[in-house]
Coordinates of N, CA and C in Angstrom, one line a residue:
M1 N 0.8 -1.2 0.0 CA 0.0 0.0 0.0 C 0.9 1.2 0.0
Q2 N 2.1 1.1 0.6 CA 2.9 2.3 0.5 C 3.3 2.7 -0.9
A3 N 3.4 1.7 -1.8 CA 3.7 2.0 -3.2 C 2.6 2.7 -3.9
V4 N 1.4 2.4 -3.5 CA 0.2 3.1 -4.1 C -0.1 4.5 -3.5
F5 N -0.1 4.6 -2.2 CA -0.5 5.9 -1.6 C 0.7 6.7 -1.1
G6 N 1.9 6.2 -1.3 CA 3.1 7.0 -0.9 C 3.5 6.7 0.5
N7 N 4.8 6.8 0.8 CA 5.4 6.5 2.1 C 4.9 7.4 3.2
S8 N 4.5 8.7 2.8 CA 4.1 9.6 3.9 C 2.7 9.4 4.4
S9 N 1.9 8.8 3.6 CA 0.5 8.6 4.1 C 0.2 7.3 4.8
V10 N 1.1 6.3 4.7 CA 1.0 5.0 5.3 C 2.2 4.8 6.2
K11 N 1.9 4.8 7.5 CA 3.0 4.7 8.5 C 3.1 3.2 9.0
D12 N 4.0 3.0 9.9 CA 4.3 1.6 10.4 C 3.1 1.0 11.2
D13 N 2.2 1.8 11.6 CA 1.1 1.3 12.5 C -0.1 0.7 11.7
L14 N 0.0 0.6 10.4 CA -1.0 -0.1 9.6 C -0.9 -1.6 9.9
Y15 N 0.3 -2.1 10.1 CA 0.4 -3.5 10.3 C 0.7 -3.9 11.7
N16 N 0.2 -5.0 12.2 CA 0.3 -5.4 13.6 C 1.6 -6.3 13.6
T17 N 2.4 -6.1 14.6 CA 3.6 -6.9 14.8 C 3.6 -7.5 16.2
T18 N 2.5 -7.4 16.9 CA 2.4 -7.9 18.3 C 1.9 -9.4 18.2
Q19 N 2.7 -10.3 18.8 CA 2.3 -11.7 18.9 C 1.2 -11.8 19.9
G20 N 0.2 -12.6 19.5 CA -1.0 -12.9 20.4 C -2.1 -11.8 20.3
A21 N -1.9 -10.8 19.5 CA -3.0 -9.8 19.4 C -4.2 -10.4 18.7
P22 N -5.4 -10.2 19.3 CA -6.6 -10.8 18.7 C -7.0 -10.3 17.4
L23 N -7.7 -11.0 16.6 CA -8.2 -10.6 15.3 C -9.4 -9.8 15.5
G24 N -9.7 -8.9 14.5 CA -11.0 -8.1 14.6 C -11.1 -7.0 15.6
Q25 N -10.0 -6.5 16.1 CA -10.0 -5.5 17.1 C -9.4 -4.2 16.6
S26 N -9.2 -4.0 15.3 CA -8.6 -2.8 14.7 C -7.2 -2.6 15.2
L27 N -6.4 -3.6 15.4 CA -5.1 -3.5 15.9 C -4.0 -3.5 14.8
G28 N -4.4 -3.6 13.6 CA -3.5 -3.6 12.5 C -3.6 -4.9 11.6
L29 N -3.3 -4.7 10.3 CA -3.3 -5.8 9.4 C -2.2 -6.8 9.7
R30 N -2.4 -8.1 9.4 CA -1.4 -9.0 9.4 C -0.8 -9.2 8.0
H31 N 0.4 -9.8 7.9 CA 1.1 -9.9 6.6 C 0.4 -10.9 5.7
E32 N -0.3 -11.9 6.3 CA -0.9 -13.0 5.5 C -2.1 -13.5 6.2
Y33 N -3.2 -13.7 5.4 CA -4.5 -14.3 5.8 C -4.7 -15.5 5.1
R34 N -5.3 -16.5 5.8 CA -5.7 -17.8 5.2 C -7.1 -18.2 5.7
W35 N -7.9 -18.6 4.8 CA -9.3 -19.0 5.2 C -9.4 -20.5 5.0
G36 N -10.2 -21.1 5.9 CA -10.5 -22.5 5.8 C -12.0 -22.7 5.9
L37 N -12.4 -24.0 6.0 CA -13.8 -24.3 6.0 C -14.4 -23.9 7.4
Y38 N -13.6 -23.8 8.4 CA -14.1 -23.6 9.8 C -13.7 -22.2 10.3
S39 N -12.7 -21.6 9.9 CA -12.2 -20.3 10.4 C -11.2 -19.7 9.5
H40 N -10.7 -18.5 9.9 CA -9.7 -17.9 9.2 C -8.5 -17.6 10.2
C41 N -7.3 -17.5 9.6 CA -6.1 -17.3 10.4 C -5.3 -16.2 9.8
A42 N -4.6 -15.4 10.6 CA -3.8 -14.4 10.1 C -2.4 -14.5 10.7
Y43 N -1.4 -14.2 9.9 CA 0.0 -14.5 10.3 C 0.9 -13.2 10.2
I44 N 1.8 -13.1 11.2 CA 2.8 -12.1 11.1 C 4.1 -12.8 10.7
L45 N 4.7 -12.2 9.7 CA 5.9 -12.9 9.1 C 7.2 -12.4 9.6
S46 N 7.3 -11.3 10.2 CA 8.5 -10.8 10.7 C 8.3 -10.1 12.1
P47 N 9.1 -10.1 13.0 CA 10.5 -10.7 13.0 C 10.5 -12.2 13.1
A48 N 9.4 -12.8 13.5 CA 9.3 -14.3 13.5 C 7.8 -14.6 13.0
V49 N 7.7 -15.8 12.5 CA 6.4 -16.2 12.0 C 5.5 -16.6 13.2
Y50 N 4.3 -15.9 13.2 CA 3.4 -16.2 14.3 C 2.0 -16.0 13.8
G51 N 1.1 -16.9 14.1 CA -0.3 -16.9 13.6 C -1.3 -17.0 14.7
V52 N -2.4 -16.4 14.4 CA -3.6 -16.5 15.3 C -4.8 -16.7 14.5
C53 N -5.7 -17.5 15.0 CA -7.0 -17.9 14.2 C -8.2 -17.2 14.9
G54 N -9.2 -17.0 14.1 CA -10.5 -16.5 14.6 C -11.3 -17.6 15.2
N55 N -12.5 -17.3 15.5 CA -13.4 -18.3 16.0 C -13.6 -19.5 15.1
V56 N -13.6 -20.7 15.6 CA -13.9 -21.9 14.9 C -15.4 -22.0 14.8
T57 N -15.9 -22.0 13.6 CA -17.4 -22.0 13.4 C -17.7 -23.1 12.3
F58 N -18.7 -23.9 12.6 CA -19.2 -24.8 11.6 C -19.8 -24.0 10.4
A59 N -19.2 -24.3 9.2 CA -19.6 -23.6 8.0 C -19.3 -22.1 8.1
A60 N -18.1 -21.7 8.3 CA -17.7 -20.3 8.4 C -17.8 -19.7 7.0
S61 N -18.3 -18.5 7.0 CA -18.4 -17.8 5.7 C -17.0 -17.2 5.3
W62 N -16.8 -17.2 4.0 CA -15.6 -16.6 3.4 C -15.9 -15.1 3.1
T63 N -15.6 -14.3 4.1 CA -15.8 -12.8 3.9 C -14.5 -12.0 4.1
P64 N -13.7 -12.0 3.1 CA -12.4 -11.4 3.2 C -12.5 -9.9 3.5
F65 N -13.4 -9.2 2.9 CA -13.4 -7.7 3.1 C -13.7 -7.4 4.6
E66 N -14.7 -8.1 5.1 CA -15.1 -7.8 6.5 C -13.9 -8.2 7.5
T67 N -13.2 -9.3 7.1 CA -12.1 -9.7 8.0 C -11.0 -8.6 7.9
L68 N -10.6 -8.2 6.8 CA -9.6 -7.1 6.7 C -10.0 -5.8 7.3
R69 N -11.3 -5.5 7.1 CA -11.8 -4.2 7.6 C -11.8 -4.2 9.2
E70 N -12.1 -5.4 9.8 CA -12.0 -5.5 11.2 C -10.6 -5.3 11.8
D71 N -9.6 -5.6 11.0 CA -8.2 -5.5 11.5 C -7.6 -4.1 11.2
V72 N -8.1 -3.4 10.3 CA -7.5 -2.1 9.9 C -7.7 -1.1 11.0
P73 N -6.7 -0.4 11.3 CA -6.8 0.8 12.3 C -7.8 1.8 11.7
P74 N -8.6 2.5 12.5 CA -9.6 3.4 12.0 C -9.0 4.5 11.1
I75 N -7.8 5.0 11.4 CA -7.3 6.1 10.6 C -6.9 5.7 9.1
Y76 N -6.8 4.4 8.8 CA -6.5 3.9 7.5 C -7.7 3.3 6.8
F77 N -8.8 3.3 7.3 CA -10.0 2.6 6.7 C -10.3 3.2 5.3
V78 N -10.2 4.4 5.1 CA -10.6 5.0 3.8 C -9.5 4.6 2.7
Q79 N -8.3 4.6 3.1 CA -7.2 4.2 2.1 C -7.3 2.7 1.8
V80 N -7.5 1.9 2.8 CA -7.7 0.4 2.6 C -8.9 0.1 1.8
N81 N -10.0 0.8 2.1 CA -11.3 0.6 1.3 C -11.1 0.9 -0.2
E82 N -10.3 1.9 -0.5 CA -10.0 2.2 -1.9 C -9.1 1.2 -2.5
F83 N -8.2 0.6 -1.7 CA -7.2 -0.3 -2.2 C -7.8 -1.7 -2.6
I84 N -8.8 -2.1 -1.8 CA -9.3 -3.5 -2.0 C -10.2 -3.5 -3.2
I85 N -10.0 -4.5 -4.0 CA -10.8 -4.6 -5.3 C -12.3 -4.9 -5.0
D86 N -13.1 -4.6 -6.0 CA -14.6 -4.7 -5.8 C -15.0 -6.1 -5.6
S87 N -14.4 -7.1 -6.2 CA -14.9 -8.5 -6.1 C -14.7 -9.0 -4.7
L88 N -13.7 -8.5 -3.9 CA -13.6 -8.9 -2.5 C -14.6 -8.2 -1.6
R89 N -15.1 -7.0 -2.1 CA -16.1 -6.3 -1.3 C -17.5 -7.0 -1.3
D90 N -17.7 -7.8 -2.3 CA -19.0 -8.5 -2.4 C -19.1 -9.7 -1.4
S91 N -18.8 -9.5 -0.2 CA -18.7 -10.6 0.8 C -20.0 -11.4 1.0
P92 N -21.2 -10.7 1.0 CA -22.4 -11.6 1.1 C -22.5 -12.7 0.0
Y93 N -22.1 -12.3 -1.2 CA -22.2 -13.3 -2.3 C -21.1 -14.3 -2.1
L94 N -19.9 -13.9 -1.7 CA -18.8 -14.9 -1.4 C -19.2 -15.8 -0.2
G95 N -19.8 -15.2 0.8 CA -20.2 -15.9 2.0 C -21.2 -17.0 1.7
T96 N -22.2 -16.7 0.8 CA -23.2 -17.7 0.4 C -22.5 -18.8 -0.4
L97 N -21.6 -18.5 -1.3 CA -21.0 -19.5 -2.1 C -20.1 -20.4 -1.2
S98 N -19.5 -19.9 -0.2 CA -18.6 -20.7 0.7 C -19.5 -21.6 1.6
H99 N -20.7 -21.1 2.0 CA -21.7 -22.0 2.7 C -22.1 -23.1 1.9
V100 N -22.5 -22.9 0.6 CA -22.9 -23.9 -0.3 C -21.8 -24.9 -0.5
A101 N -20.6 -24.5 -0.7 CA -19.4 -25.4 -0.9 C -19.2 -26.2 0.3
F102 N -19.3 -25.6 1.5 CA -19.0 -26.4 2.7 C -20.1 -27.5 2.9
Y103 N -21.4 -27.2 2.7 CA -22.4 -28.2 2.9 C -22.3 -29.3 1.8
L104 N -21.9 -28.9 0.6 CA -21.7 -30.0 -0.4 C -20.6 -30.9 0.0
I105 N -19.5 -30.4 0.5 CA -18.4 -31.2 0.9 C -18.9 -32.1 2.1
F106 N -19.6 -31.5 3.1 CA -20.1 -32.1 4.2 C -21.0 -33.3 3.9
M107 N -22.0 -33.0 3.0 CA -22.9 -34.1 2.5 C -22.2 -35.2 1.8
A108 N -21.2 -34.8 1.0 CA -20.4 -35.9 0.2 C -19.6 -36.7 1.2
T109 N -19.1 -36.1 2.3 CA -18.4 -36.9 3.3 C -19.3 -37.9 4.0
I110 N -20.5 -37.4 4.4 CA -21.4 -38.3 5.0 C -21.9 -39.4 4.1
A111 N -22.1 -39.1 2.8 CA -22.5 -40.1 1.9 C -21.4 -41.1 1.7
T112 N -20.2 -40.7 1.6 CA -19.0 -41.6 1.5 C -18.9 -42.5 2.7
I113 N -19.1 -42.0 3.9 CA -19.0 -42.8 5.1 C -20.1 -43.9 5.1
L114 N -21.3 -43.5 4.6 CA -22.5 -44.4 4.6 C -22.3 -45.5 3.5
V115 N -21.6 -45.2 2.4 CA -21.5 -46.2 1.3 C -20.4 -47.2 1.6
I116 N -19.3 -46.7 2.3 CA -18.2 -47.7 2.6 C -18.7 -48.7 3.7
P117 N -18.6 -50.0 3.3 CA -19.0 -51.0 4.3 C -18.0 -51.0 5.5
L118 N -18.5 -51.2 6.7 CA -17.6 -51.2 7.8 C -17.1 -52.6 8.1

């Protein structure tokens, strides 16, 4: 983001470097985010690799914009909002698709277990 908005408008407090800091508290972005079927995790890559995960939920929605927005410090929200592409802002649509995908995988797993003779 510093390359887009310039070094003077984005300071070091945009990113969180504190190990153990909770997600979704506007404490700063992490260097890397990963989403799974049950939760999302965020990782700090320097000075050491450290990760923290959000709530573990059955059929968690894939809502990347809300996840990033919850971590952005309030003074940078406008800049980050302009930086994130529109397709990631359509989180309700992405959340619905991730729910459908989860339940299809879940039903296929149950069907596979029922078909395999014990």
